[in-house]
Amino acid sequence: MTAFVLDIAGSESTGGAGCQADLRTFHQLGVYGACTLTCIVAFDPAHGWNHRFVPVDPQVIKNQTEATLSCWNIDAVKIGMLGTVPAIDATAEILSQHSFPHVVVDPVLICKGQEAGAALDIDNALREKILPLATVLTPNLFETETLSGMENISTVDELTDAAKRIADAGTKAVLAKGGANLPGDNAVDVLWDGHEATVYSVPKVGDLRVSGAGDSLAAALTAELAKGKDLHAAVSVAKDFVTRGIAQSLDAGTPFGVVWQG
């Protein structure tokens, strides 16, 4: 029986990350993926590959999701970049109105500190309105430090403690992605399932940072949960999937490589 996944995320036009990478991941893992776009991101090659960002109207976010839910019974949802407070509000409304079996949230935090302004408003709205609705949260190292209140995470024990702290704030399970950014020879992620911690560790693949690794890991986790895997088995598959994707990453003519899900 085919499993169906809804991706609520941004578009990244080169295909290396965002909804494009998520849909390729879903396809490779044998689930049907539908996508609600929340924003459109285009790199700016003339200015250091910075992000050019255009939000999608919140009513359009709702309309896309309404169409998808009229077609398919969704087995799992993955939340990626939302980007604005209105997009967060629309997504929170969607999640609250439907009892999705699994909601995997890859929390895209943009605030580097506590400076006032739009970035902090967006991050606070994400914390208050989306994170409590997640069944699994998949923060990267920076996001793990920010959400846990820990200034610097450099060991597996600290990563584990951070995952517990984030879960204590109301998320059922946390997969804290240390990945290649944690010091040492291994790419390490820690799953806190609400009762115990499990460490997933594999040797790092090269030195080049790659785009789409975090997206692909969260998308693979979502796909496996949609197919009925338990959380630990789903994380194992996702970790293996993204490790292989990094090993066969593509040279995109940018300062970073791109994960290949093929």
PDB file of C-alpha atoms in Angstrom:
ATOM      1  CA  MET A   1       0.000   0.000   0.000  1.00  0.00           C
ATOM      2  CA  THR A   2       1.358   3.436  -0.949  1.00  0.00           C
ATOM      3  CA  ALA A   3       2.092   5.871   1.859  1.00  0.00           C
ATOM      4  CA  PHE A   4       1.400   9.588   1.363  1.00  0.00           C
ATOM      5  CA  VAL A   5       3.458  12.451   2.744  1.00  0.00           C
ATOM      6  CA  LEU A   6       2.745  16.182   2.839  1.00  0.00           C
ATOM      7  CA  ASP A   7       5.730  18.522   2.715  1.00  0.00           C
ATOM      8  CA  ILE A   8       5.124  22.078   3.930  1.00  0.00           C
ATOM      9  CA  ALA A   9       8.316  23.870   2.978  1.00  0.00           C
ATOM     10  CA  GLY A  10      10.031  26.442   0.835  1.00  0.00           C
ATOM     11  CA  SER A  11      11.166  26.135  -2.764  1.00  0.00           C
ATOM     12  CA  GLU A  12      14.912  26.224  -3.436  1.00  0.00           C
ATOM     13  CA  SER A  13      15.171  26.716  -7.174  1.00  0.00           C
ATOM     14  CA  THR A  14      18.470  24.886  -7.810  1.00  0.00           C
ATOM     15  CA  GLY A  15      16.932  21.710  -6.366  1.00  0.00           C
ATOM     16  CA  GLY A  16      19.581  21.202  -3.701  1.00  0.00           C
ATOM     17  CA  ALA A  17      17.373  21.773  -0.685  1.00  0.00           C
ATOM     18  CA  GLY A  18      13.825  22.631   0.325  1.00  0.00           C
ATOM     19  CA  CYS A  19      10.774  21.052  -1.236  1.00  0.00           C
ATOM     20  CA  GLN A  20      12.706  19.863  -4.292  1.00  0.00           C
ATOM     21  CA  ALA A  21      15.141  17.790  -2.224  1.00  0.00           C
ATOM     22  CA  ASP A  22      12.331  16.519  -0.019  1.00  0.00           C
ATOM     23  CA  LEU A  23      10.270  15.273  -2.960  1.00  0.00           C
ATOM     24  CA  ARG A  24      13.271  13.422  -4.402  1.00  0.00           C
ATOM     25  CA  THR A  25      13.848  11.820  -1.017  1.00  0.00           C
ATOM     26  CA  PHE A  26      10.226  10.720  -0.743  1.00  0.00           C
ATOM     27  CA  HIS A  27      10.335   9.227  -4.223  1.00  0.00           C
ATOM     28  CA  GLN A  28      13.550   7.311  -3.584  1.00  0.00           C
ATOM     29  CA  LEU A  29      12.085   5.827  -0.409  1.00  0.00           C
ATOM     30  CA  GLY A  30       8.860   4.756  -2.094  1.00  0.00           C
ATOM     31  CA  VAL A  31       6.305   7.205  -0.737  1.00  0.00           C
ATOM     32  CA  TYR A  32       4.087   9.671  -2.607  1.00  0.00           C
ATOM     33  CA  GLY A  33       5.000  13.255  -1.778  1.00  0.00           C
ATOM     34  CA  ALA A  34       2.835  16.342  -2.126  1.00  0.00           C
ATOM     35  CA  CYS A  35       4.143  19.828  -1.430  1.00  0.00           C
ATOM     36  CA  THR A  36       2.692  23.033  -0.010  1.00  0.00           C
ATOM     37  CA  LEU A  37       5.079  25.888  -0.801  1.00  0.00           C
ATOM     38  CA  THR A  38       5.558  28.492   1.939  1.00  0.00           C
ATOM     39  CA  CYS A  39       8.162  30.665   0.248  1.00  0.00           C
ATOM     40  CA  ILE A  40      10.476  30.853  -2.752  1.00  0.00           C
ATOM     41  CA  VAL A  41      14.208  31.079  -2.139  1.00  0.00           C
ATOM     42  CA  ALA A  42      16.708  31.902  -4.876  1.00  0.00           C
ATOM     43  CA  PHE A  43      20.450  32.094  -4.271  1.00  0.00           C
ATOM     44  CA  ASP A  44      22.159  35.283  -5.394  1.00  0.00           C
ATOM     45  CA  PRO A  45      25.393  34.223  -7.152  1.00  0.00           C
ATOM     46  CA  ALA A  46      26.434  37.860  -7.582  1.00  0.00           C
ATOM     47  CA  HIS A  47      26.393  38.507  -3.827  1.00  0.00           C
ATOM     48  CA  GLY A  48      28.001  35.596  -2.040  1.00  0.00           C
ATOM     49  CA  TRP A  49      25.179  33.134  -2.701  1.00  0.00           C
ATOM     50  CA  ASN A  50      22.970  34.902  -0.192  1.00  0.00           C
ATOM     51  CA  HIS A  51      19.298  33.976  -0.072  1.00  0.00           C
ATOM     52  CA  ARG A  52      16.702  36.015  -1.942  1.00  0.00           C
ATOM     53  CA  PHE A  53      13.393  35.330  -0.242  1.00  0.00           C
ATOM     54  CA  VAL A  54       9.785  35.757  -1.418  1.00  0.00           C
ATOM     55  CA  PRO A  55       6.964  34.644   0.916  1.00  0.00           C
ATOM     56  CA  VAL A  56       3.832  32.843  -0.240  1.00  0.00           C
ATOM     57  CA  ASP A  57       0.543  34.389   0.836  1.00  0.00           C
ATOM     58  CA  PRO A  58      -0.890  32.479   3.835  1.00  0.00           C
ATOM     59  CA  GLN A  59      -4.216  31.914   2.076  1.00  0.00           C
ATOM     60  CA  VAL A  60      -2.332  30.288  -0.796  1.00  0.00           C
ATOM     61  CA  ILE A  61      -0.594  28.043   1.750  1.00  0.00           C
ATOM     62  CA  LYS A  62      -4.017  26.971   3.015  1.00  0.00           C
ATOM     63  CA  ASN A  63      -5.368  26.523  -0.516  1.00  0.00           C
ATOM     64  CA  GLN A  64      -2.493  24.234  -1.531  1.00  0.00           C
ATOM     65  CA  THR A  65      -2.990  22.088   1.544  1.00  0.00           C
ATOM     66  CA  GLU A  66      -6.766  21.948   1.092  1.00  0.00           C
ATOM     67  CA  ALA A  67      -6.295  20.575  -2.415  1.00  0.00           C
ATOM     68  CA  THR A  68      -3.799  17.945  -1.252  1.00  0.00           C
ATOM     69  CA  LEU A  69      -5.938  16.783   1.664  1.00  0.00           C
ATOM     70  CA  SER A  70      -8.919  16.435  -0.663  1.00  0.00           C
ATOM     71  CA  CYS A  71      -6.907  13.935  -2.730  1.00  0.00           C
ATOM     72  CA  TRP A  72      -4.881  11.900  -0.258  1.00  0.00           C
ATOM     73  CA  ASN A  73      -5.009  10.467   3.244  1.00  0.00           C
ATOM     74  CA  ILE A  74      -1.732  11.817   4.630  1.00  0.00           C
ATOM     75  CA  ASP A  75       0.378   9.418   6.701  1.00  0.00           C
ATOM     76  CA  ALA A  76       3.021  11.935   7.785  1.00  0.00           C
ATOM     77  CA  VAL A  77       3.847  15.623   7.444  1.00  0.00           C
ATOM     78  CA  LYS A  78       7.247  17.250   7.190  1.00  0.00           C
ATOM     79  CA  ILE A  79       7.573  20.940   8.065  1.00  0.00           C
ATOM     80  CA  GLY A  80      10.525  22.795   6.590  1.00  0.00           C
ATOM     81  CA  MET A  81      11.164  26.503   6.093  1.00  0.00           C
ATOM     82  CA  LEU A  82       8.152  28.683   6.869  1.00  0.00           C
ATOM     83  CA  GLY A  83       9.892  32.039   6.887  1.00  0.00           C
ATOM     84  CA  THR A  84       7.221  34.495   8.069  1.00  0.00           C
ATOM     85  CA  VAL A  85       4.842  34.820  10.992  1.00  0.00           C
ATOM     86  CA  PRO A  86       1.741  34.635   8.702  1.00  0.00           C
ATOM     87  CA  ALA A  87       3.098  31.398   7.168  1.00  0.00           C
ATOM     88  CA  ILE A  88       3.664  30.013  10.649  1.00  0.00           C
ATOM     89  CA  ASP A  89       0.119  30.968  11.667  1.00  0.00           C
ATOM     90  CA  ALA A  90      -1.338  29.295   8.568  1.00  0.00           C
ATOM     91  CA  THR A  91       0.705  26.129   9.133  1.00  0.00           C
ATOM     92  CA  ALA A  92      -0.236  25.970  12.815  1.00  0.00           C
ATOM     93  CA  GLU A  93      -3.895  26.232  11.811  1.00  0.00           C
ATOM     94  CA  ILE A  94      -3.481  23.376   9.321  1.00  0.00           C
ATOM     95  CA  LEU A  95      -1.759  21.141  11.878  1.00  0.00           C
ATOM     96  CA  SER A  96      -4.330  21.935  14.564  1.00  0.00           C
ATOM     97  CA  GLN A  97      -7.286  21.130  12.323  1.00  0.00           C
ATOM     98  CA  HIS A  98      -6.021  17.698  11.246  1.00  0.00           C
ATOM     99  CA  SER A  99      -4.823  14.761  13.324  1.00  0.00           C
ATOM    100  CA  PHE A 100      -1.810  13.736  11.266  1.00  0.00           C
ATOM    101  CA  PRO A 101      -0.174  10.536  12.583  1.00  0.00           C
ATOM    102  CA  HIS A 102       3.331  12.008  12.401  1.00  0.00           C
ATOM    103  CA  VAL A 103       4.550  15.602  12.209  1.00  0.00           C
ATOM    104  CA  VAL A 104       8.297  15.962  11.637  1.00  0.00           C
ATOM    105  CA  VAL A 105       9.468  19.537  12.116  1.00  0.00           C
ATOM    106  CA  ASP A 106      12.846  20.644  10.808  1.00  0.00           C
ATOM    107  CA  PRO A 107      12.968  23.976  12.665  1.00  0.00           C
ATOM    108  CA  VAL A 108      14.556  26.609  10.439  1.00  0.00           C
ATOM    109  CA  LEU A 109      15.718  29.235  12.920  1.00  0.00           C
ATOM    110  CA  ILE A 110      17.107  32.445  11.458  1.00  0.00           C
ATOM    111  CA  CYS A 111      17.920  34.551  14.517  1.00  0.00           C
ATOM    112  CA  LYS A 112      21.593  34.404  15.509  1.00  0.00           C
ATOM    113  CA  GLY A 113      20.989  35.972  18.893  1.00  0.00           C
ATOM    114  CA  GLN A 114      18.313  37.843  20.817  1.00  0.00           C
ATOM    115  CA  GLU A 115      18.304  40.954  18.640  1.00  0.00           C
ATOM    116  CA  ALA A 116      14.892  42.526  18.274  1.00  0.00           C
ATOM    117  CA  GLY A 117      13.157  42.566  14.915  1.00  0.00           C
ATOM    118  CA  ALA A 118      11.512  40.313  12.356  1.00  0.00           C
ATOM    119  CA  ALA A 119      13.972  37.419  12.741  1.00  0.00           C
ATOM    120  CA  LEU A 120      13.293  37.103  16.460  1.00  0.00           C
ATOM    121  CA  ASP A 121       9.545  37.453  15.926  1.00  0.00           C
ATOM    122  CA  ILE A 122       9.614  34.620  13.385  1.00  0.00           C
ATOM    123  CA  ASP A 123      11.685  32.345  15.622  1.00  0.00           C
ATOM    124  CA  ASN A 124       9.481  33.032  18.644  1.00  0.00           C
ATOM    125  CA  ALA A 125       6.342  32.292  16.641  1.00  0.00           C
ATOM    126  CA  LEU A 126       7.870  29.019  15.441  1.00  0.00           C
ATOM    127  CA  ARG A 127       8.683  28.006  19.012  1.00  0.00           C
ATOM    128  CA  GLU A 128       5.264  28.936  20.357  1.00  0.00           C
ATOM    129  CA  LYS A 129       2.989  27.715  17.563  1.00  0.00           C
ATOM    130  CA  ILE A 130       4.725  24.925  15.610  1.00  0.00           C
ATOM    131  CA  LEU A 131       7.155  23.108  17.898  1.00  0.00           C
ATOM    132  CA  PRO A 132       4.441  21.998  20.391  1.00  0.00           C
ATOM    133  CA  LEU A 133       2.589  20.321  17.482  1.00  0.00           C
ATOM    134  CA  ALA A 134       5.595  18.235  16.404  1.00  0.00           C
ATOM    135  CA  THR A 135       5.864  14.529  17.086  1.00  0.00           C
ATOM    136  CA  VAL A 136       9.556  14.656  16.119  1.00  0.00           C
ATOM    137  CA  LEU A 137      11.839  17.679  15.996  1.00  0.00           C
ATOM    138  CA  THR A 138      15.065  17.581  13.937  1.00  0.00           C
ATOM    139  CA  PRO A 139      17.195  20.641  14.820  1.00  0.00           C
ATOM    140  CA  ASN A 140      20.724  21.092  13.477  1.00  0.00           C
ATOM    141  CA  LEU A 141      23.570  21.972  15.846  1.00  0.00           C
ATOM    142  CA  PHE A 142      22.922  25.727  15.829  1.00  0.00           C
ATOM    143  CA  GLU A 143      19.192  25.187  16.310  1.00  0.00           C
ATOM    144  CA  THR A 144      19.849  22.655  19.069  1.00  0.00           C
ATOM    145  CA  GLU A 145      22.026  25.153  20.914  1.00  0.00           C
ATOM    146  CA  THR A 146      19.419  27.877  20.475  1.00  0.00           C
ATOM    147  CA  LEU A 147      16.401  25.816  21.514  1.00  0.00           C
ATOM    148  CA  SER A 148      18.167  24.221  24.486  1.00  0.00           C
ATOM    149  CA  GLY A 149      19.713  27.457  25.743  1.00  0.00           C
ATOM    150  CA  MET A 150      23.193  25.906  25.622  1.00  0.00           C
ATOM    151  CA  GLU A 151      25.797  28.275  24.193  1.00  0.00           C
ATOM    152  CA  ASN A 152      28.259  25.712  22.854  1.00  0.00           C
ATOM    153  CA  ILE A 153      27.746  22.003  22.219  1.00  0.00           C
ATOM    154  CA  SER A 154      30.938  20.116  21.462  1.00  0.00           C
ATOM    155  CA  THR A 155      30.431  16.588  22.839  1.00  0.00           C
ATOM    156  CA  VAL A 156      27.929  13.780  22.425  1.00  0.00           C
ATOM    157  CA  ASP A 157      26.959  14.058  26.096  1.00  0.00           C
ATOM    158  CA  GLU A 158      26.189  17.750  25.640  1.00  0.00           C
ATOM    159  CA  LEU A 159      24.196  17.004  22.491  1.00  0.00           C
ATOM    160  CA  THR A 160      22.206  14.415  24.436  1.00  0.00           C
ATOM    161  CA  ASP A 161      21.549  16.846  27.279  1.00  0.00           C
ATOM    162  CA  ALA A 162      20.397  19.462  24.779  1.00  0.00           C
ATOM    163  CA  ALA A 163      17.954  17.037  23.132  1.00  0.00           C
ATOM    164  CA  LYS A 164      16.448  16.241  26.541  1.00  0.00           C
ATOM    165  CA  ARG A 165      16.094  19.925  27.376  1.00  0.00           C
ATOM    166  CA  ILE A 166      14.284  20.625  24.110  1.00  0.00           C
ATOM    167  CA  ALA A 167      11.931  17.686  24.672  1.00  0.00           C
ATOM    168  CA  ASP A 168      11.194  18.932  28.174  1.00  0.00           C
ATOM    169  CA  ALA A 169       9.795  22.094  26.580  1.00  0.00           C
ATOM    170  CA  GLY A 170       7.012  20.046  24.998  1.00  0.00           C
ATOM    171  CA  THR A 171       8.175  18.065  21.962  1.00  0.00           C
ATOM    172  CA  LYS A 172       7.587  14.309  22.085  1.00  0.00           C
ATOM    173  CA  ALA A 173      10.903  13.328  20.482  1.00  0.00           C
ATOM    174  CA  VAL A 174      14.021  15.173  19.350  1.00  0.00           C
ATOM    175  CA  LEU A 175      16.627  14.091  16.818  1.00  0.00           C
ATOM    176  CA  ALA A 176      19.479  16.525  17.510  1.00  0.00           C
ATOM    177  CA  LYS A 177      21.668  16.657  14.409  1.00  0.00           C
ATOM    178  CA  GLY A 178      25.283  17.187  15.364  1.00  0.00           C
ATOM    179  CA  GLY A 179      26.301  15.868  11.978  1.00  0.00           C
ATOM    180  CA  ALA A 180      29.567  17.112  10.519  1.00  0.00           C
ATOM    181  CA  ASN A 181      29.484  20.226  12.710  1.00  0.00           C
ATOM    182  CA  LEU A 182      30.191  18.366  15.949  1.00  0.00           C
ATOM    183  CA  PRO A 183      33.958  18.055  16.601  1.00  0.00           C
ATOM    184  CA  GLY A 184      35.525  14.660  15.957  1.00  0.00           C
ATOM    185  CA  ASP A 185      35.860  12.140  13.164  1.00  0.00           C
ATOM    186  CA  ASN A 186      32.239  10.983  13.197  1.00  0.00           C
ATOM    187  CA  ALA A 187      28.987  12.602  12.147  1.00  0.00           C
ATOM    188  CA  VAL A 188      26.850  12.156  15.246  1.00  0.00           C
ATOM    189  CA  ASP A 189      23.104  12.593  15.787  1.00  0.00           C
ATOM    190  CA  VAL A 190      21.265  11.870  19.028  1.00  0.00           C
ATOM    191  CA  LEU A 191      17.652  10.744  19.310  1.00  0.00           C
ATOM    192  CA  TRP A 192      15.824  11.420  22.562  1.00  0.00           C
ATOM    193  CA  ASP A 193      12.537   9.538  22.351  1.00  0.00           C
ATOM    194  CA  GLY A 194      11.134  10.817  25.638  1.00  0.00           C
ATOM    195  CA  HIS A 195      12.592   7.936  27.647  1.00  0.00           C
ATOM    196  CA  GLU A 196      16.123   7.233  26.480  1.00  0.00           C
ATOM    197  CA  ALA A 197      18.845   8.503  24.195  1.00  0.00           C
ATOM    198  CA  THR A 198      20.193   6.654  21.170  1.00  0.00           C
ATOM    199  CA  VAL A 199      23.384   7.778  19.431  1.00  0.00           C
ATOM    200  CA  TYR A 200      23.737   7.406  15.648  1.00  0.00           C
ATOM    201  CA  SER A 201      27.344   7.775  14.566  1.00  0.00           C
ATOM    202  CA  VAL A 202      29.115   7.223  11.250  1.00  0.00           C
ATOM    203  CA  PRO A 203      32.471   8.452   9.903  1.00  0.00           C
ATOM    204  CA  LYS A 204      32.333  11.907   8.356  1.00  0.00           C
ATOM    205  CA  VAL A 205      32.341  12.020   4.568  1.00  0.00           C
ATOM    206  CA  GLY A 206      34.975  14.481   3.310  1.00  0.00           C
ATOM    207  CA  ASP A 207      35.392  18.098   4.373  1.00  0.00           C
ATOM    208  CA  LEU A 208      33.011  19.865   2.010  1.00  0.00           C
ATOM    209  CA  ARG A 209      29.788  21.150   3.533  1.00  0.00           C
ATOM    210  CA  VAL A 210      26.764  20.123   1.470  1.00  0.00           C
ATOM    211  CA  SER A 211      23.385  21.697   0.906  1.00  0.00           C
ATOM    212  CA  GLY A 212      20.284  19.643   1.577  1.00  0.00           C
ATOM    213  CA  ALA A 213      21.677  17.180   4.111  1.00  0.00           C
ATOM    214  CA  GLY A 214      19.423  18.270   6.958  1.00  0.00           C
ATOM    215  CA  ASP A 215      16.392  18.492   4.690  1.00  0.00           C
ATOM    216  CA  SER A 216      17.037  15.017   3.305  1.00  0.00           C
ATOM    217  CA  LEU A 217      17.511  13.483   6.755  1.00  0.00           C
ATOM    218  CA  ALA A 218      14.229  14.911   8.044  1.00  0.00           C
ATOM    219  CA  ALA A 219      12.421  13.971   4.824  1.00  0.00           C
ATOM    220  CA  ALA A 220      13.744  10.403   4.958  1.00  0.00           C
ATOM    221  CA  LEU A 221      12.637  10.129   8.575  1.00  0.00           C
ATOM    222  CA  THR A 222       9.188  11.349   7.573  1.00  0.00           C
ATOM    223  CA  ALA A 223       8.975   8.849   4.727  1.00  0.00           C
ATOM    224  CA  GLU A 224       9.894   5.908   6.934  1.00  0.00           C
ATOM    225  CA  LEU A 225       7.416   6.904   9.636  1.00  0.00           C
ATOM    226  CA  ALA A 226       4.738   7.200   6.941  1.00  0.00           C
ATOM    227  CA  LYS A 227       5.493   3.617   5.877  1.00  0.00           C
ATOM    228  CA  GLY A 228       4.922   2.390   9.428  1.00  0.00           C
ATOM    229  CA  LYS A 229       8.471   2.085  10.759  1.00  0.00           C
ATOM    230  CA  ASP A 230       8.967   2.769  14.440  1.00  0.00           C
ATOM    231  CA  LEU A 231      10.943   5.887  15.342  1.00  0.00           C
ATOM    232  CA  HIS A 232      14.315   4.208  15.954  1.00  0.00           C
ATOM    233  CA  ALA A 233      14.172   2.158  12.765  1.00  0.00           C
ATOM    234  CA  ALA A 234      13.109   5.244  10.800  1.00  0.00           C
ATOM    235  CA  VAL A 235      16.071   7.248  12.128  1.00  0.00           C
ATOM    236  CA  SER A 236      18.466   4.431  11.204  1.00  0.00           C
ATOM    237  CA  VAL A 237      17.220   4.377   7.616  1.00  0.00           C
ATOM    238  CA  ALA A 238      17.312   8.166   7.386  1.00  0.00           C
ATOM    239  CA  LYS A 239      20.856   8.364   8.743  1.00  0.00           C
ATOM    240  CA  ASP A 240      22.053   5.768   6.232  1.00  0.00           C
ATOM    241  CA  PHE A 241      20.189   7.470   3.386  1.00  0.00           C
ATOM    242  CA  VAL A 242      21.697  10.901   3.976  1.00  0.00           C
ATOM    243  CA  THR A 243      25.196   9.497   4.564  1.00  0.00           C
ATOM    244  CA  ARG A 244      25.054   7.859   1.130  1.00  0.00           C
ATOM    245  CA  GLY A 245      23.666  11.065  -0.322  1.00  0.00           C
ATOM    246  CA  ILE A 246      26.590  13.063   1.041  1.00  0.00           C
ATOM    247  CA  ALA A 247      29.082  10.469  -0.218  1.00  0.00           C
ATOM    248  CA  GLN A 248      27.740  10.910  -3.771  1.00  0.00           C
ATOM    249  CA  SER A 249      27.160  14.663  -3.517  1.00  0.00           C
ATOM    250  CA  LEU A 250      27.261  16.804  -6.621  1.00  0.00           C
ATOM    251  CA  ASP A 251      29.560  19.716  -7.436  1.00  0.00           C
ATOM    252  CA  ALA A 252      27.129  22.525  -8.140  1.00  0.00           C
ATOM    253  CA  GLY A 253      29.655  25.207  -9.055  1.00  0.00           C
ATOM    254  CA  THR A 254      28.980  26.828  -5.680  1.00  0.00           C
ATOM    255  CA  PRO A 255      31.015  27.099  -2.447  1.00  0.00           C
ATOM    256  CA  PHE A 256      29.081  24.063  -1.198  1.00  0.00           C
ATOM    257  CA  GLY A 257      28.185  20.666  -2.581  1.00  0.00           C
ATOM    258  CA  VAL A 258      24.675  19.277  -2.986  1.00  0.00           C
ATOM    259  CA  VAL A 259      23.353  16.010  -1.567  1.00  0.00           C
ATOM    260  CA  TRP A 260      22.297  13.530  -4.236  1.00  0.00           C
ATOM    261  CA  GLN A 261      19.405  11.268  -3.324  1.00  0.00           C
ATOM    262  CA  GLY A 262      19.799   9.011  -6.349  1.00  0.00           C
TER     263      GLY A 262
END
